[in-house]
CSV table of C-alpha atoms in Angstrom, one decimal:
chain,number,residue,atom,x,y,z
A,1,MET,CA,-101.7,44.0,-41.5
A,2,ALA,CA,-98.7,43.2,-39.1
A,3,ASP,CA,-97.5,46.6,-39.0
A,4,GLU,CA,-101.2,47.9,-37.7
A,5,VAL,CA,-101.3,48.6,-34.4
A,6,PRO,CA,-104.3,48.2,-31.9
A,7,ALA,CA,-106.5,51.7,-31.0
A,8,PRO,CA,-105.2,52.5,-27.2
A,9,PRO,CA,-107.5,53.1,-24.0
A,10,ALA,CA,-109.7,56.1,-24.3
A,11,GLY,CA,-107.2,58.9,-23.4
A,12,ARG,CA,-104.2,57.3,-24.3
A,13,THR,CA,-102.1,58.7,-27.0
A,14,PRO,CA,-100.8,55.6,-29.7
A,15,LEU,CA,-97.9,54.4,-29.2
A,16,ASP,CA,-94.8,54.3,-31.9
A,17,PRO,CA,-93.9,50.8,-33.1
A,18,HIS,CA,-90.7,52.5,-34.6
A,19,ARG,CA,-89.2,53.4,-31.6
A,20,PRO,CA,-88.8,51.2,-27.8
A,21,VAL,CA,-91.6,51.7,-25.9
A,22,ALA,CA,-89.3,52.0,-22.4
A,23,GLU,CA,-88.1,55.5,-24.3
A,24,GLN,CA,-91.9,56.1,-25.1
A,25,LEU,CA,-93.3,55.8,-21.3
A,26,GLY,CA,-89.8,57.5,-20.0
A,27,LEU,CA,-88.2,54.5,-18.4
A,28,THR,CA,-85.1,54.7,-17.4
A,29,PRO,CA,-82.3,53.0,-19.6
A,30,PRO,CA,-81.2,49.7,-17.8
A,31,ALA,CA,-77.3,50.6,-17.5
A,32,GLU,CA,-78.3,53.6,-15.8
A,33,VAL,CA,-80.7,51.7,-13.1
A,34,ALA,CA,-77.7,49.0,-12.9
A,35,ARG,CA,-75.1,52.2,-11.8
A,36,ALA,CA,-77.7,54.1,-9.6
A,37,ALA,CA,-77.4,50.7,-7.4
A,38,LEU,CA,-74.3,50.0,-7.1
A,39,ASN,CA,-73.9,53.9,-6.2
A,40,ARG,CA,-76.9,53.2,-3.3
A,41,ALA,CA,-74.7,49.7,-2.2
A,42,VAL,CA,-71.6,51.8,-2.0
A,43,ALA,CA,-72.6,54.7,-0.1
A,44,ALA,CA,-74.0,52.2,1.9
A,45,ALA,CA,-70.7,50.2,2.7
A,46,ARG,CA,-69.0,53.9,3.4
A,47,ALA,CA,-72.0,54.3,5.7
A,48,ARG,CA,-70.6,51.7,7.5
A,49,GLY,CA,-67.2,52.6,7.4
A,50,VAL,CA,-66.7,49.9,4.8
A,51,ARG,CA,-64.1,50.8,2.1
A,52,PRO,CA,-65.2,48.9,-0.4
A,53,GLY,CA,-62.6,48.2,-3.6
A,54,ALA,CA,-59.2,49.5,-1.2
A,55,PRO,CA,-57.0,46.5,-0.7
A,56,GLY,CA,-57.4,46.3,3.1
A,57,LYS,CA,-57.2,43.1,5.9
A,58,PRO,CA,-58.6,40.0,4.0
A,59,ARG,CA,-61.9,38.8,5.5
A,60,PRO,CA,-62.3,36.2,8.6
A,61,ALA,CA,-63.2,32.5,6.8
A,62,ARG,CA,-66.6,30.9,7.6
A,63,THR,CA,-66.8,29.3,10.4
A,64,SER,CA,-69.8,28.0,9.8
A,65,GLY,CA,-71.9,26.8,6.9
A,66,PRO,CA,-71.5,24.2,3.7
A,67,THR,CA,-68.2,25.0,2.4
A,68,SER,CA,-67.0,23.7,-0.2
A,69,GLY,CA,-63.8,23.4,-2.6
A,70,PRO,CA,-60.8,21.4,-2.8
A,71,GLY,CA,-59.3,21.5,0.9
A,72,ALA,CA,-60.5,19.4,3.5
A,73,ASP,CA,-63.1,20.1,6.1
A,74,GLY,CA,-66.0,18.6,8.0
A,75,ARG,CA,-68.4,17.2,4.4
A,76,ASP,CA,-65.9,15.9,3.6
A,77,PRO,CA,-65.6,11.3,2.9
A,78,ALA,CA,-64.2,9.3,6.1
A,79,LEU,CA,-63.8,6.3,6.6
A,80,LEU,CA,-66.2,4.1,8.8
A,81,GLY,CA,-63.2,2.7,10.6
A,82,ASP,CA,-61.7,6.1,11.7
A,83,THR,CA,-65.7,7.8,12.4
A,84,LEU,CA,-65.6,4.7,14.9
A,85,ALA,CA,-63.1,5.7,16.2
A,86,ARG,CA,-63.7,9.1,16.6
A,87,LEU,CA,-67.2,8.6,18.3
A,88,ALA,CA,-66.0,6.0,20.7
A,89,ALA,CA,-63.0,8.8,21.7
A,90,GLU,CA,-65.7,11.2,22.3
A,91,ARG,CA,-68.6,9.2,23.9
A,92,GLY,CA,-65.9,7.6,26.2
A,93,TRP,CA,-66.2,4.1,24.8
A,94,SER,CA,-62.9,2.8,24.0
A,95,ALA,CA,-62.4,1.2,27.2
A,96,GLU,CA,-65.3,-1.2,26.6
A,97,LEU,CA,-65.2,-1.8,23.5
A,98,SER,CA,-61.7,-2.6,24.1
A,99,VAL,CA,-63.1,-5.5,27.2
A,100,GLY,CA,-65.3,-6.8,24.4
A,101,GLY,CA,-62.6,-7.5,21.5
A,102,VAL,CA,-60.7,-9.7,24.4
A,103,VAL,CA,-63.9,-10.7,25.8
A,104,GLY,CA,-65.0,-11.8,21.9
A,105,ARG,CA,-61.1,-13.5,21.4
A,106,TRP,CA,-60.8,-15.0,25.2
A,107,ARG,CA,-60.1,-18.6,24.2
A,108,GLU,CA,-57.5,-16.5,22.7
A,109,VAL,CA,-56.1,-14.7,25.7
A,110,VAL,CA,-56.3,-16.8,27.9
A,111,GLY,CA,-56.2,-19.6,26.8
A,112,ASP,CA,-58.2,-23.3,25.7
A,113,GLN,CA,-58.0,-25.2,29.0
A,114,VAL,CA,-58.9,-22.3,30.9
A,115,ALA,CA,-61.6,-20.6,28.2
A,116,ASP,CA,-63.0,-24.4,28.8
A,117,HIS,CA,-63.7,-23.7,32.0
A,118,CYS,CA,-64.6,-19.7,32.6
A,119,THR,CA,-65.9,-16.8,30.8
A,120,PRO,CA,-66.0,-13.2,31.6
A,121,GLU,CA,-69.7,-11.8,32.8
A,122,THR,CA,-69.2,-8.1,33.2
A,123,PHE,CA,-67.0,-4.8,33.0
A,124,GLU,CA,-67.9,-2.5,35.1
A,125,GLU,CA,-65.5,1.0,35.7
A,126,GLY,CA,-62.4,-1.4,35.3
A,127,ARG,CA,-63.9,-4.4,37.0
A,128,LEU,CA,-63.5,-7.3,34.9
A,129,VAL,CA,-65.5,-10.4,37.4
A,130,ILE,CA,-65.2,-14.2,35.6
A,131,ARG,CA,-67.2,-17.5,36.2
A,132,THR,CA,-65.8,-20.2,36.9
A,133,ASP,CA,-67.5,-24.0,35.9
A,134,SER,CA,-65.9,-25.1,39.7
A,135,THR,CA,-65.3,-24.4,42.5
A,136,THR,CA,-61.8,-25.9,42.2
A,137,TRP,CA,-60.8,-23.9,39.0
A,138,ALA,CA,-62.7,-20.6,40.8
A,139,THR,CA,-59.4,-21.6,43.2
A,140,ASN,CA,-56.8,-21.9,40.7
A,141,LEU,CA,-58.4,-18.5,38.8
A,142,ARG,CA,-57.5,-16.8,41.9
A,143,LEU,CA,-53.7,-17.6,41.8
A,144,LEU,CA,-54.0,-16.7,38.3
A,145,VAL,CA,-55.3,-13.3,38.5
A,146,PRO,CA,-51.8,-11.2,38.8
A,147,GLU,CA,-50.6,-13.2,35.2
A,148,LEU,CA,-54.5,-12.5,33.7
A,149,LEU,CA,-54.0,-8.6,35.1
A,150,GLY,CA,-50.8,-8.7,33.1
A,151,ARG,CA,-51.9,-11.0,30.0
A,152,LEU,CA,-55.2,-8.3,29.9
A,153,GLU,CA,-52.2,-4.9,30.0
A,154,VAL,CA,-50.1,-6.2,27.0
A,155,GLU,CA,-54.0,-7.0,25.0
A,156,LEU,CA,-55.6,-3.7,26.0
A,157,GLY,CA,-53.5,-0.9,27.2
A,158,SER,CA,-52.4,0.0,31.0
A,159,GLY,CA,-55.3,0.7,33.6
A,160,VAL,CA,-58.4,-0.1,32.0
A,161,VAL,CA,-58.9,-3.9,33.5
A,162,ARG,CA,-58.0,-2.9,37.4
A,163,GLU,CA,-59.6,-5.7,38.8
A,164,VAL,CA,-60.6,-8.9,38.2
A,165,THR,CA,-62.9,-11.0,40.4
A,166,VAL,CA,-64.0,-14.3,39.7
A,167,LEU,CA,-66.8,-17.0,41.2
A,168,GLY,CA,-67.5,-20.0,41.2
A,169,PRO,CA,-70.1,-21.7,40.1
A,170,ALA,CA,-73.8,-20.6,41.6
A,171,GLY,CA,-75.6,-23.0,43.7
A,172,PRO,CA,-79.0,-24.1,42.7
A,173,GLY,CA,-82.5,-21.4,43.5
A,174,TRP,CA,-84.6,-22.8,45.3
A,175,GLY,CA,-86.9,-20.5,45.5
A,176,ARG,CA,-89.1,-21.4,42.3
A,177,GLY,CA,-93.0,-20.0,41.9
A,178,GLY,CA,-95.0,-17.6,43.4
A,179,ARG,CA,-96.2,-19.4,46.2
A,180,ARG,CA,-93.5,-20.2,47.7
A,181,VAL,CA,-93.2,-20.0,51.7
A,182,ALA,CA,-90.8,-18.3,53.4
A,183,GLY,CA,-88.7,-20.6,55.5
A,184,ARG,CA,-85.5,-22.0,56.0
A,185,GLY,CA,-84.9,-24.1,53.4
A,186,PRO,CA,-82.7,-26.7,53.2
A,187,ARG,CA,-79.7,-26.8,55.5
A,188,ASP,CA,-77.2,-29.5,55.5
A,189,THR,CA,-79.1,-31.8,52.8
A,190,TYR,CA,-76.2,-31.0,50.7
A,191,GLY,CA,-73.3,-30.4,53.0
């Protein structure tokens, strides 16, 4: 029963179970199909002016897209510090970040006595603004600006901080609330 072949549909000849089906149907053998595809590819390459298999100039390296292999490429893991340093350099944040580091270490840079009475407020376009807690300290710090610039140059590098502005304490604000009358205000009440 195993060798029985079902009857073919009406109008067709039966298949011989002992011969390959491809041969019975008149199909091209697989080896000839592959050889014909290769010959077509070689002919298409010659039509483009390429001589397949002939020694010639090396292929250009791939410039885009993912690569893999033992060589270093842009997809390799990198240290976080190196990546952040490259990002800061690309974005032009190096000066601001270095000044931010000095602000974080302000007590170390200027000393305990000065740090107790003044704090850095802003840094924009090479100008560092420092606020003091009294007018006496503002005057003393203004006299020390050249020395402070020299110390900042050592800490940050040349040309990062070009100017230091020292501000005294902020006075009290008298204009409080939404319902107030604009006027003369306190003139000589506080001297």
